[in-house]
mmCIF file of C-alpha atoms in Angstrom:
data_model
loop_
_atom_site.group_PDB
_atom_site.id
_atom_site.type_symbol
_atom_site.label_atom_id
_atom_site.label_comp_id
_atom_site.label_asym_id
_atom_site.label_seq_id
_atom_site.Cartn_x
_atom_site.Cartn_y
_atom_site.Cartn_z
ATOM 1 C CA LEU L 1 39.094 60.581 16.826
ATOM 2 C CA ALA L 2 40.333 58.378 14.138
ATOM 3 C CA GLN L 3 39.566 55.230 16.069
ATOM 4 C CA ALA L 4 36.138 56.420 17.074
ATOM 5 C CA ALA L 5 35.353 57.210 13.388
ATOM 6 C CA LEU L 6 36.766 53.657 12.382
ATOM 7 C CA ALA L 7 34.540 52.173 15.035
ATOM 8 C CA ARG L 8 31.461 54.107 13.792
ATOM 9 C CA ASP L 9 32.105 52.798 10.160
ATOM 10 C CA LEU L 10 32.426 49.101 11.492
ATOM 11 C CA VAL L 11 28.976 49.497 13.170
ATOM 12 C CA ALA L 12 27.478 51.054 10.055
ATOM 13 C CA GLN L 13 28.877 48.344 7.804
ATOM 14 C CA ALA L 14 27.878 45.337 10.160
ATOM 15 C CA PRO L 15 24.426 44.899 8.668
ATOM 16 C CA HIS L 16 26.000 44.741 5.230
ATOM 17 C CA LEU L 17 28.487 42.378 6.288
ATOM 18 C CA ALA L 18 25.867 40.025 7.886
ATOM 19 C CA SER L 19 23.656 40.287 4.696
ATOM 20 C CA ALA L 20 26.705 39.290 2.376
ATOM 21 C CA ALA L 21 27.199 36.344 4.647
ATOM 22 C CA SER L 22 23.668 35.131 4.203
ATOM 23 C CA LYS L 23 22.983 36.393 0.627
ATOM 24 C CA ALA L 24 21.126 34.279 -1.888
ATOM 25 C CA MET L 25 22.878 31.551 -3.853
ATOM 26 C CA ARG L 26 21.745 29.170 -6.596
ATOM 27 C CA ILE L 27 22.275 25.405 -5.925
ATOM 28 C CA SER L 28 21.297 22.478 -8.085
ATOM 29 C CA VAL L 29 19.585 19.440 -6.465
ATOM 30 C CA ARG L 30 20.276 16.141 -8.448
ATOM 31 C CA ASN L 31 19.173 12.635 -8.020
ATOM 32 C CA LEU L 32 21.241 9.402 -8.123
ATOM 33 C CA SER L 33 21.387 9.400 -11.752
ATOM 34 C CA GLY L 34 22.630 13.001 -11.994
ATOM 35 C CA ARG L 35 19.322 14.524 -13.292
ATOM 36 C CA GLU L 36 18.342 17.830 -11.880
ATOM 37 C CA VAL L 37 15.310 17.634 -9.640
ATOM 38 C CA ALA L 38 15.283 21.292 -8.658
ATOM 39 C CA SER L 39 17.224 24.518 -8.997
ATOM 40 C CA VAL L 40 16.854 26.376 -5.722
ATOM 41 C CA GLU L 41 17.751 29.933 -4.865
ATOM 42 C CA ALA L 42 18.708 29.548 -1.260
ATOM 43 C CA GLU L 43 20.128 31.615 1.696
ATOM 44 C CA ARG L 44 23.498 30.337 3.205
ATOM 45 C CA SER L 45 21.757 30.096 6.666
ATOM 46 C CA TRP L 46 19.078 27.679 5.333
ATOM 47 C CA THR L 47 18.630 24.121 6.837
ATOM 48 C CA LYS L 48 17.604 20.886 5.405
ATOM 49 C CA ALA L 49 13.951 21.716 6.067
ATOM 50 C CA GLU L 50 14.004 24.950 4.326
ATOM 51 C CA VAL L 51 15.683 23.424 1.215
ATOM 52 C CA CYS L 52 13.398 20.497 1.024
ATOM 53 C CA ALA L 53 10.353 22.944 1.297
ATOM 54 C CA GLN L 54 11.599 24.316 -2.230
ATOM 55 C CA ILE L 55 11.654 20.597 -3.777
ATOM 56 C CA LEU L 56 8.005 20.020 -4.931
ATOM 57 C CA ASP L 57 8.411 16.656 -6.280
ATOM 58 C CA ILE L 58 9.499 14.601 -3.159
ATOM 59 C CA PRO L 59 7.235 11.589 -3.260
ATOM 60 C CA LEU L 60 4.743 10.851 -0.490
ATOM 61 C CA LEU L 61 6.357 9.080 2.411
ATOM 62 C CA ALA L 62 9.849 9.430 1.213
ATOM 63 C CA LEU L 63 12.555 10.321 3.670
ATOM 64 C CA PRO L 64 14.951 12.829 1.873
ATOM 65 C CA ARG L 65 18.785 12.977 2.506
ATOM 66 C CA LEU L 66 20.869 15.890 1.060
ATOM 67 C CA LEU L 67 24.589 15.385 0.611
ATOM 68 C CA THR L 68 27.331 17.393 -1.165
ATOM 69 C CA VAL L 69 29.689 15.876 -3.753
ATOM 70 C CA ALA L 70 32.132 15.347 -0.959
ATOM 71 C CA GLY L 71 29.772 13.420 1.187
ATOM 72 C CA ALA L 72 28.838 16.072 3.982
ATOM 73 C CA GLU L 73 25.295 15.714 4.788
ATOM 74 C CA LEU L 74 22.706 18.674 5.329
ATOM 75 C CA ASN L 75 20.944 17.362 8.376
ATOM 76 C CA GLY L 76 19.301 18.780 11.631
ATOM 77 C CA SER L 77 20.297 22.441 12.403
ATOM 78 C CA ALA L 78 23.294 22.372 10.009
ATOM 79 C CA THR L 79 23.110 25.107 7.360
ATOM 80 C CA LEU L 80 24.350 25.403 3.886
ATOM 81 C CA ALA L 81 27.310 27.462 4.968
ATOM 82 C CA ASP L 82 28.116 24.847 7.760
ATOM 83 C CA ILE L 83 28.628 22.156 5.042
ATOM 84 C CA GLY L 84 30.677 24.532 2.811
ATOM 85 C CA LEU L 85 28.199 24.973 -0.009
ATOM 86 C CA SER L 86 28.502 27.942 -2.322
ATOM 87 C CA ASP L 87 27.031 29.529 -5.272
ATOM 88 C CA GLY L 88 26.544 26.926 -8.218
ATOM 89 C CA ASP L 89 27.368 23.926 -6.097
ATOM 90 C CA VAL L 90 25.291 20.652 -6.263
ATOM 91 C CA LEU L 91 23.306 18.771 -3.519
ATOM 92 C CA GLN L 92 22.573 15.036 -4.256
ATOM 93 C CA LEU L 93 19.021 14.044 -3.197
ATOM 94 C CA LEU L 94 18.743 10.516 -1.768
ATOM 95 C CA LEU L 95 15.136 9.354 -1.235
ATOM 96 C CA GLU L 96 14.649 6.450 1.255
ATOM 97 C CA GLN L 97 11.060 5.227 0.944
ATOM 98 C CA ARG L 98 9.315 5.199 4.172
ATOM 99 C CA PRO L 99 6.931 2.183 4.371
ATOM 100 C CA ALA L 100 3.183 3.107 5.235
ATOM 101 C CA LEU L 101 0.040 1.393 6.235
ATOM 102 C CA LEU L 102 -3.377 2.180 4.993
ATOM 103 C CA THR L 103 -6.418 1.350 7.224
ATOM 104 C CA ALA L 104 -10.179 1.646 6.642
ATOM 105 C CA SER L 105 -12.521 1.847 9.715
ATOM 106 C CA ALA L 106 -16.070 1.509 10.711
ATOM 107 C CA ASP L 107 -15.725 4.980 12.186
ATOM 108 C CA GLY L 108 -16.193 6.379 8.748
ATOM 109 C CA THR L 109 -12.473 7.301 8.015
ATOM 110 C CA ALA L 110 -9.317 5.872 6.473
ATOM 111 C CA ALA L 111 -5.798 6.584 7.892
ATOM 112 C CA LEU L 112 -2.257 6.624 6.618
ATOM 113 C CA TRP L 113 0.414 5.413 9.291
ATOM 114 C CA CYS L 114 4.139 5.330 9.474
ATOM 115 C CA THR L 115 5.218 1.684 9.851
ATOM 116 C CA SER L 116 8.435 2.861 11.432
ATOM 117 C CA SER L 117 7.040 4.894 14.435
ATOM 118 C CA GLY L 118 3.355 3.810 14.495
ATOM 119 C CA LYS L 119 2.414 7.649 14.188
ATOM 120 C CA LEU L 120 -0.601 8.780 12.266
ATOM 121 C CA ILE L 121 0.371 10.583 9.075
ATOM 122 C CA ARG L 122 -2.919 11.675 7.672
ATOM 123 C CA SER L 123 -6.796 10.975 8.075
ATOM 124 C CA PHE L 124 -9.307 10.814 5.287
ATOM 125 C CA ALA L 125 -12.637 11.754 6.308
ATOM 126 C CA GLY L 126 -15.740 12.539 4.161
ATOM 127 C CA HIS L 127 -17.790 9.136 4.057
ATOM 128 C CA SER L 128 -21.194 9.112 5.843
ATOM 129 C CA GLY L 129 -20.805 5.407 6.648
ATOM 130 C CA GLN L 130 -18.311 2.713 7.496
ATOM 131 C CA VAL L 131 -15.255 2.724 5.226
ATOM 132 C CA SER L 132 -15.067 -1.219 4.392
ATOM 133 C CA SER L 133 -12.127 -1.107 2.060
ATOM 134 C CA ALA L 134 -9.145 1.154 0.988
ATOM 135 C CA THR L 135 -6.347 0.749 -1.340
ATOM 136 C CA PHE L 136 -3.306 2.454 -2.988
ATOM 137 C CA SER L 137 -2.853 3.400 -6.733
ATOM 138 C CA PRO L 138 0.416 1.660 -7.968
ATOM 139 C CA ASP L 139 2.494 4.985 -7.498
ATOM 140 C CA GLY L 140 1.032 5.470 -4.042
ATOM 141 C CA ALA L 141 -0.312 9.038 -4.975
ATOM 142 C CA ARG L 142 -3.813 8.252 -4.847
ATOM 143 C CA ILE L 143 -6.014 6.288 -2.354
ATOM 144 C CA LEU L 144 -9.385 4.696 -3.093
ATOM 145 C CA THR L 145 -11.904 3.847 -0.407
ATOM 146 C CA GLY L 146 -15.281 2.106 -0.484
ATOM 147 C CA SER L 147 -18.077 2.648 2.042
ATOM 148 C CA TYR L 148 -21.339 1.444 3.344
ATOM 149 C CA ASP L 149 -22.879 4.775 2.225
ATOM 150 C CA ARG L 150 -22.681 3.218 -1.285
ATOM 151 C CA THR L 151 -20.032 5.491 -2.741
ATOM 152 C CA ALA L 152 -16.321 5.244 -3.380
ATOM 153 C CA LYS L 153 -13.820 8.158 -3.162
ATOM 154 C CA VAL L 154 -10.570 8.923 -4.691
ATOM 155 C CA TRP L 155 -8.067 10.919 -2.414
ATOM 156 C CA CYS L 156 -4.853 12.617 -2.818
ATOM 157 C CA ALA L 157 -2.518 10.750 -0.513
ATOM 158 C CA HIS L 158 -0.174 13.754 -0.144
ATOM 159 C CA THR L 159 -2.820 16.206 1.059
ATOM 160 C CA GLY L 160 -6.000 14.195 2.229
ATOM 161 C CA GLN L 161 -8.180 16.075 -0.173
ATOM 162 C CA CYS L 162 -11.010 14.179 -1.808
ATOM 163 C CA LEU L 163 -10.555 14.410 -5.499
ATOM 164 C CA ARG L 164 -13.563 12.387 -6.802
ATOM 165 C CA THR L 165 -16.701 10.672 -5.446
ATOM 166 C CA LEU L 166 -17.968 7.575 -7.342
ATOM 167 C CA GLU L 167 -21.705 7.147 -7.153
ATOM 168 C CA GLY L 168 -24.146 4.648 -8.713
ATOM 169 C CA HIS L 169 -24.249 1.546 -6.408
ATOM 170 C CA SER L 170 -27.392 0.662 -4.667
ATOM 171 C CA GLU L 171 -25.880 -1.221 -1.787
ATOM 172 C CA ALA L 172 -22.987 -0.946 0.591
ATOM 173 C CA ILE L 173 -19.433 -1.147 -1.094
ATOM 174 C CA LEU L 174 -17.584 -4.068 0.212
ATOM 175 C CA SER L 175 -14.408 -4.029 -2.026
ATOM 176 C CA VAL L 176 -12.155 -1.604 -3.959
ATOM 177 C CA ASP L 177 -9.160 -2.335 -6.229
ATOM 178 C CA ILE L 178 -6.978 -0.436 -8.794
ATOM 179 C CA SER L 179 -5.394 -2.007 -11.737
ATOM 180 C CA ALA L 180 -1.687 -2.586 -11.924
ATOM 181 C CA ASP L 181 -1.107 0.222 -14.588
ATOM 182 C CA GLY L 182 -3.351 2.615 -12.508
ATOM 183 C CA THR L 183 -5.819 3.227 -15.315
ATOM 184 C CA ARG L 184 -9.048 1.363 -14.014
ATOM 185 C CA MET L 185 -10.719 1.192 -10.661
ATOM 186 C CA LEU L 186 -13.055 -1.624 -9.444
ATOM 187 C CA THR L 187 -15.764 -1.583 -6.784
ATOM 188 C CA GLY L 188 -17.758 -4.443 -5.476
ATOM 189 C CA ALA L 189 -21.179 -3.938 -3.653
ATOM 190 C CA ARG L 190 -23.162 -6.038 -1.402
ATOM 191 C CA ASP L 191 -25.980 -6.505 -4.134
ATOM 192 C CA GLY L 192 -23.628 -8.651 -6.323
ATOM 193 C CA ILE L 193 -22.803 -5.829 -8.656
ATOM 194 C CA ALA L 194 -19.160 -4.934 -9.413
ATOM 195 C CA GLY L 195 -18.291 -1.637 -11.354
ATOM 196 C CA VAL L 196 -15.289 -0.820 -13.471
ATOM 197 C CA TRP L 197 -14.290 2.915 -13.702
ATOM 198 C CA CYS L 198 -11.756 5.039 -15.470
ATOM 199 C CA ALA L 199 -9.225 6.042 -12.897
ATOM 200 C CA SER L 200 -8.414 9.389 -14.677
ATOM 201 C CA THR L 201 -11.976 10.693 -15.243
ATOM 202 C CA GLY L 202 -14.111 8.615 -12.922
ATOM 203 C CA GLU L 203 -16.233 7.554 -15.894
ATOM 204 C CA TYR L 204 -18.174 4.259 -15.268
ATOM 205 C CA LEU L 205 -16.981 1.865 -17.824
ATOM 206 C CA SER L 206 -18.956 -1.497 -17.303
ATOM 207 C CA THR L 207 -21.007 -3.554 -14.904
ATOM 208 C CA LEU L 208 -20.059 -7.136 -13.796
ATOM 209 C CA ARG L 209 -23.011 -9.068 -12.374
ATOM 210 C CA GLY L 210 -22.378 -11.617 -9.662
ATOM 211 C CA PRO L 211 -19.342 -10.789 -7.606
ATOM 212 C CA ALA L 212 -19.818 -8.754 -4.336
ATOM 213 C CA ILE L 213 -16.025 -8.884 -3.537
ATOM 214 C CA ALA L 214 -13.696 -8.623 -6.617
ATOM 215 C CA ILE L 215 -10.098 -7.925 -7.594
ATOM 216 C CA PHE L 216 -8.136 -7.098 -10.756
ATOM 217 C CA SER L 217 -6.044 -10.078 -11.858
ATOM 218 C CA PRO L 218 -2.395 -9.472 -11.632
ATOM 219 C CA ALA L 219 -2.032 -11.431 -14.967
ATOM 220 C CA SER L 220 -3.788 -8.467 -16.655
ATOM 221 C CA PRO L 221 -2.034 -5.224 -15.663
ATOM 222 C CA ASP L 222 -4.335 -3.150 -17.686
ATOM 223 C CA GLY L 223 -7.281 -4.253 -15.807
ATOM 224 C CA ARG L 224 -9.118 -6.178 -18.469
ATOM 225 C CA ARG L 225 -9.623 -9.275 -16.389
ATOM 226 C CA VAL L 226 -11.420 -9.544 -12.892
ATOM 227 C CA LEU L 227 -11.434 -12.395 -10.264
ATOM 228 C CA ALA L 228 -14.173 -12.927 -7.927
ATOM 229 C CA GLY L 229 -15.642 -15.325 -5.489
ATOM 230 C CA THR L 230 -19.024 -16.661 -6.049
ATOM 231 C CA THR L 231 -22.074 -17.698 -3.771
ATOM 232 C CA GLU L 232 -21.811 -21.260 -5.136
ATOM 233 C CA GLY L 233 -18.389 -21.777 -3.559
ATOM 234 C CA GLY L 234 -16.074 -21.218 -6.478
ATOM 235 C CA ILE L 235 -14.224 -18.359 -8.413
ATOM 236 C CA LEU L 236 -15.009 -16.613 -11.564
ATOM 237 C CA SER L 237 -12.525 -15.063 -14.165
ATOM 238 C CA MET L 238 -14.283 -12.256 -15.901
ATOM 239 C CA ASP L 239 -13.868 -9.967 -18.848
ATOM 240 C CA ALA L 240 -13.815 -6.535 -17.375
ATOM 241 C CA ASP L 241 -15.177 -4.844 -20.514
ATOM 242 C CA SER L 242 -18.050 -7.222 -21.455
ATOM 243 C CA GLY L 243 -18.798 -8.937 -18.169
ATOM 244 C CA GLU L 244 -18.232 -12.335 -19.844
ATOM 245 C CA ILE L 245 -17.331 -15.265 -17.661
ATOM 246 C CA LEU L 246 -13.956 -16.559 -18.954
ATOM 247 C CA GLN L 247 -13.472 -19.370 -16.466
ATOM 248 C CA ALA L 248 -15.551 -20.626 -13.693
ATOM 249 C CA SER L 249 -14.968 -23.220 -10.810
ATOM 250 C CA ARG L 250 -17.188 -24.567 -8.317
ATOM 251 C CA CYS L 251 -16.783 -26.423 -4.925
ATOM 252 C CA MET L 252 -19.247 -28.579 -3.222
ATOM 253 C CA TYR L 253 -20.393 -25.959 -0.835
ATOM 254 C CA GLY L 254 -20.552 -22.454 0.496
ATOM 255 C CA GLN L 255 -19.824 -18.894 -0.586
ATOM 256 C CA VAL L 256 -16.332 -17.592 -1.379
ATOM 257 C CA VAL L 257 -16.260 -14.433 0.474
ATOM 258 C CA PRO L 258 -12.645 -13.079 0.321
ATOM 259 C CA VAL L 259 -10.369 -13.660 -2.616
ATOM 260 C CA ALA L 260 -6.562 -12.898 -3.258
ATOM 261 C CA ALA L 261 -4.492 -13.693 -6.231
ATOM 262 C CA SER L 262 -0.786 -14.829 -6.294
ATOM 263 C CA PRO L 263 1.534 -12.202 -7.757
ATOM 264 C CA ASP L 264 1.467 -13.993 -11.379
ATOM 265 C CA GLY L 265 -2.128 -14.238 -11.320
ATOM 266 C CA ALA L 266 -2.045 -18.028 -11.738
ATOM 267 C CA ARG L 267 -3.609 -18.980 -8.494
ATOM 268 C CA VAL L 268 -6.295 -17.594 -6.255
ATOM 269 C CA ILE L 269 -7.078 -18.281 -2.644
ATOM 270 C CA GLY L 270 -10.300 -17.776 -1.080
ATOM 271 C CA GLY L 271 -12.312 -18.480 2.220
ATOM 272 C CA VAL L 272 -15.192 -20.949 2.228
ATOM 273 C CA TYR L 273 -16.706 -21.246 5.710
ATOM 274 C CA GLN L 274 -13.893 -22.591 7.918
ATOM 275 C CA ASP L 275 -11.611 -23.582 4.912
ATOM 276 C CA MET L 276 -9.156 -21.751 2.901
ATOM 277 C CA LEU L 277 -8.959 -23.065 -0.691
ATOM 278 C CA MET L 278 -6.573 -22.372 -3.650
ATOM 279 C CA TRP L 279 -7.424 -22.754 -7.246
ATOM 280 C CA ARG L 280 -5.484 -22.677 -10.554
ATOM 281 C CA VAL L 281 -7.135 -19.770 -12.457
ATOM 282 C CA GLU L 282 -6.620 -21.381 -16.009
ATOM 283 C CA THR L 283 -8.317 -24.533 -15.176
ATOM 284 C CA GLY L 284 -10.480 -23.829 -12.161
ATOM 285 C CA LYS L 285 -9.074 -26.782 -10.401
ATOM 286 C CA VAL L 286 -8.750 -26.818 -6.562
ATOM 287 C CA LEU L 287 -5.042 -27.140 -5.720
ATOM 288 C CA ARG L 288 -5.092 -27.095 -1.912
ATOM 289 C CA ARG L 289 -7.368 -27.038 1.070
ATOM 290 C CA CYS L 290 -6.534 -25.733 4.545
ATOM 291 C CA TRP L 291 -8.610 -25.774 7.607
ATOM 292 C CA PRO L 292 -7.606 -22.782 9.967
ATOM 293 C CA GLY L 293 -10.469 -23.879 12.345
ATOM 294 C CA SER L 294 -12.707 -20.805 12.063
ATOM 295 C CA TRP L 295 -14.523 -18.820 9.637
ATOM 296 C CA VAL L 296 -12.320 -17.351 6.981
ATOM 297 C CA GLU L 297 -13.152 -13.874 5.969
ATOM 298 C CA SER L 298 -9.863 -12.214 4.810
ATOM 299 C CA VAL L 299 -6.949 -13.575 2.818
ATOM 300 C CA ALA L 300 -3.642 -12.243 1.346
ATOM 301 C CA PHE L 301 -0.814 -13.764 -0.749
ATOM 302 C CA SER L 302 2.826 -12.946 0.060
ATOM 303 C CA PRO L 303 4.687 -10.970 -2.584
ATOM 304 C CA ASP L 304 6.672 -14.044 -3.618
ATOM 305 C CA GLY L 305 3.594 -16.147 -3.716
ATOM 306 C CA THR L 306 4.897 -18.816 -1.189
ATOM 307 C CA ARG L 307 2.705 -17.849 1.790
ATOM 308 C CA ALA L 308 -0.944 -17.049 2.482
ATOM 309 C CA LEU L 309 -2.308 -14.962 5.294
ATOM 310 C CA CYS L 310 -5.782 -15.591 6.596
ATOM 311 C CA ARG L 311 -8.056 -13.939 9.045
ATOM 312 C CA CYS L 312 -10.468 -16.164 10.991
ATOM 313 C CA ALA L 313 -13.612 -15.092 12.879
ATOM 314 C CA ASP L 314 -11.754 -14.877 16.092
ATOM 315 C CA ASN L 315 -8.732 -12.986 17.493
ATOM 316 C CA VAL L 316 -6.154 -14.829 15.637
ATOM 317 C CA ALA L 317 -4.628 -14.677 12.134
ATOM 318 C CA TRP L 318 -2.624 -17.368 10.509
ATOM 319 C CA SER L 319 0.424 -17.162 8.055
ATOM 320 C CA MET L 320 0.946 -20.670 6.292
ATOM 321 C CA GLU L 321 3.017 -21.933 3.353
ATOM 322 C CA VAL L 322 1.224 -22.634 0.142
ATOM 323 C CA PRO L 323 2.492 -25.034 -2.677
ATOM 324 C CA GLY L 324 3.741 -23.264 -5.830
ATOM 325 C CA GLU L 325 5.212 -24.016 -9.184
ATOM 326 C CA ARG L 326 8.738 -23.425 -7.785
ATOM 327 C CA ARG L 327 8.407 -25.165 -4.594
ATOM 328 C CA PRO L 328 5.895 -28.168 -4.909
ATOM 329 C CA TRP L 329 5.068 -30.395 -1.882
ATOM 330 C CA HIS L 330 4.077 -33.412 -3.902
ATOM 331 C CA SER L 331 5.022 -35.112 -7.124
ATOM 332 C CA PRO L 332 2.854 -37.741 -8.897
ATOM 333 C CA ARG L 333 5.951 -39.861 -9.483
ATOM 334 C CA ARG L 334 7.952 -39.210 -6.456
ATOM 335 C CA GLY L 335 5.221 -38.741 -3.841
ATOM 336 C CA ILE L 336 5.843 -36.269 -1.100
ATOM 337 C CA LEU L 337 8.776 -34.058 -1.788
ATOM 338 C CA ARG L 338 8.918 -32.194 1.462
ATOM 339 C CA ARG L 339 6.664 -31.062 4.279
ATOM 340 C CA PRO L 340 5.503 -27.526 4.526
ATOM 341 C CA SER L 341 6.639 -25.195 7.332
ATOM 342 C CA PRO L 342 4.257 -25.122 10.375
ATOM 343 C CA PRO L 343 1.708 -22.287 10.158
ATOM 344 C CA LEU L 344 2.578 -19.077 12.275
ATOM 345 C CA ARG L 345 -0.130 -17.990 14.663
ATOM 346 C CA LEU L 346 -0.555 -14.125 15.109
ATOM 347 C CA GLN L 347 -2.340 -13.631 18.414
ATOM 348 C CA GLY L 348 -2.735 -10.293 20.487
ATOM 349 C CA HIS L 349 -5.836 -8.498 19.421
ATOM 350 C CA ARG L 350 -8.579 -8.008 21.874
ATOM 351 C CA GLY L 351 -11.275 -8.434 19.320
ATOM 352 C CA PRO L 352 -11.845 -10.504 16.023
ATOM 353 C CA VAL L 353 -9.358 -9.945 13.274
ATOM 354 C CA LYS L 354 -11.175 -8.202 10.318
ATOM 355 C CA SER L 355 -8.475 -7.857 7.699
ATOM 356 C CA VAL L 356 -4.854 -9.110 6.716
ATOM 357 C CA ALA L 357 -2.090 -7.873 4.605
ATOM 358 C CA PHE L 358 1.652 -8.399 3.624
ATOM 359 C CA SER L 359 4.232 -5.740 3.401
ATOM 360 C CA ALA L 360 5.618 -5.005 -0.045
ATOM 361 C CA ASP L 361 8.745 -7.022 0.682
ATOM 362 C CA GLY L 362 6.924 -9.814 2.741
ATOM 363 C CA ARG L 363 8.926 -9.278 5.976
ATOM 364 C CA GLN L 364 6.028 -8.010 7.908
ATOM 365 C CA LEU L 365 2.482 -8.947 8.282
ATOM 366 C CA PHE L 366 -0.415 -6.603 9.181
ATOM 367 C CA THR L 367 -3.742 -7.114 10.824
ATOM 368 C CA GLY L 368 -6.888 -4.895 11.468
ATOM 369 C CA SER L 369 -9.282 -5.888 14.184
ATOM 370 C CA GLN L 370 -12.746 -5.340 15.783
ATOM 371 C CA ASP L 371 -10.871 -3.730 18.723
ATOM 372 C CA GLY L 372 -10.059 -0.669 16.697
ATOM 373 C CA THR L 373 -6.376 -1.251 16.234
ATOM 374 C CA ALA L 374 -3.988 -2.521 13.542
ATOM 375 C CA LYS L 375 -0.875 -4.458 14.327
ATOM 376 C CA MET L 376 2.385 -5.099 12.540
ATOM 377 C CA TRP L 377 4.021 -8.528 12.981
ATOM 378 C CA SER L 378 7.344 -10.212 12.076
ATOM 379 C CA ALA L 379 6.815 -12.671 9.143
ATOM 380 C CA GLU L 380 9.590 -14.784 10.502
ATOM 381 C CA THR L 381 8.757 -15.124 14.216
ATOM 382 C CA GLY L 382 5.082 -13.982 14.580
ATOM 383 C CA ASP L 383 6.055 -11.516 17.117
ATOM 384 C CA CYS L 384 3.972 -8.200 17.309
ATOM 385 C CA LEU L 385 6.295 -5.353 16.299
ATOM 386 C CA LEU L 386 3.870 -2.305 16.345
ATOM 387 C CA THR L 387 0.392 -1.431 17.387
ATOM 388 C CA PHE L 388 -1.511 1.317 15.417
ATOM 389 C CA GLU L 389 -4.038 3.188 17.582
ATOM 390 C CA GLY L 390 -6.412 6.029 16.753
ATOM 391 C CA HIS L 391 -9.572 4.650 15.080
ATOM 392 C CA THR L 392 -12.685 4.825 17.364
ATOM 393 C CA ALA L 393 -14.147 1.573 15.629
ATOM 394 C CA ALA L 394 -13.143 -1.703 14.068
ATOM 395 C CA VAL L 395 -10.493 -1.659 11.489
ATOM 396 C CA MET L 396 -12.068 -3.178 8.408
ATOM 397 C CA SER L 397 -9.245 -3.179 6.012
ATOM 398 C CA VAL L 398 -5.426 -2.915 5.993
ATOM 399 C CA ARG L 399 -3.126 -2.320 3.074
ATOM 400 C CA CYS L 400 0.623 -1.717 2.764
ATOM 401 C CA ALA L 401 1.971 1.046 0.487
ATOM 402 C CA PRO L 402 3.637 -0.099 -2.752
ATOM 403 C CA GLY L 403 7.345 -0.376 -2.160
ATOM 404 C CA LYS L 404 9.930 1.257 -4.257
ATOM 405 C CA SER L 405 13.789 1.106 -4.074
ATOM 406 C CA VAL L 406 15.686 4.348 -3.553
ATOM 407 C CA ASP L 407 16.496 4.623 -7.167
ATOM 408 C CA GLU L 408 13.036 4.033 -8.311
ATOM 409 C CA ALA L 409 11.735 6.908 -5.961
ATOM 410 C CA ALA L 410 14.390 9.228 -7.191
ATOM 411 C CA GLU L 411 13.588 8.636 -10.804
ATOM 412 C CA GLU L 412 9.913 9.172 -10.175
ATOM 413 C CA ALA L 413 10.646 12.413 -8.561
ATOM 414 C CA ALA L 414 12.653 13.686 -11.465
ATOM 415 C CA GLY L 415 10.198 12.321 -14.021
ATOM 416 C CA ARG L 416 7.041 14.093 -12.695
#
């Protein structure tokens, strides 16, 4: 009888024992610098997914890792109890930034892709015409798109929600850009009008007459200076507030359609018919002329300013070395100092290449094509590493997400 009574008591106490084993505990999640990112009330049976769901400030595209002070990692199906965590313990949050690619398409959408797997992360739908251009804000939290429907849109990169629509252009928008400090936006339209907008409010700030495709100068992080190609075959440096032309250069022929600036803003490259030219912004002098052999319609500078990537009116893109202050090719006194490395040919698309871009670290190259795909290439060998498929029309623009180190991403998460 005594044994039966004991058995009944154990059965009755079993739910309470199980509850005690999984009762809530408080854990502190801290970044690499020791700053608390979140204080989480968790169950001992929680896995990594459940803990991460309580941490609201994990940046977009970051791959979180959670480790104990002893170095045990919370991963997969492992629980807090499995790694020996108890009430009041600390988990260290390590954020590994996952690189991403942003594409804009003639199918009327923009898309965000994981460059590790090639999988689609998120689509941005809402334009009623082709999306011609797209770019990230410096922190990667916002996306700006421009469309043939004559509007530009600001999106939340985390949710895909449209936050604001910029209206006022009378023709298709061909280019968009955001200043390095994230305070200003720039739109360029087919009618030769560029608009400067406040990034926080969407207020229209100023009009620049002349450029259809324009970018902010990297030499002016606050967005006070704009660089653009002209219909006379030159480049303009303009004051973004007054529209005043600060520096103008002119070639002998053609219209400069695409432009890209070196990281320091001292040089600009642009396409003029079948030539790619490089100018010094301060003087307007042409420094270099290359002949890719086909109509140049998209260009990009590498992050270190040593290489240029150009898209031609065929199925091929080219990566080529360009002269710079640190690695000149020629000296007036000593003549030829060295020969440039041979250009790298990127071939594999089934239609004309529409847009080109470098990754944040310069190790990968990206192309978008009329065939509806984007591709990632090795900057060293020119081999195709990945193909991004999903758009139903031409990929008009490609842009890689701004890169951050693990420490920078962790600090941003804690600072929000």
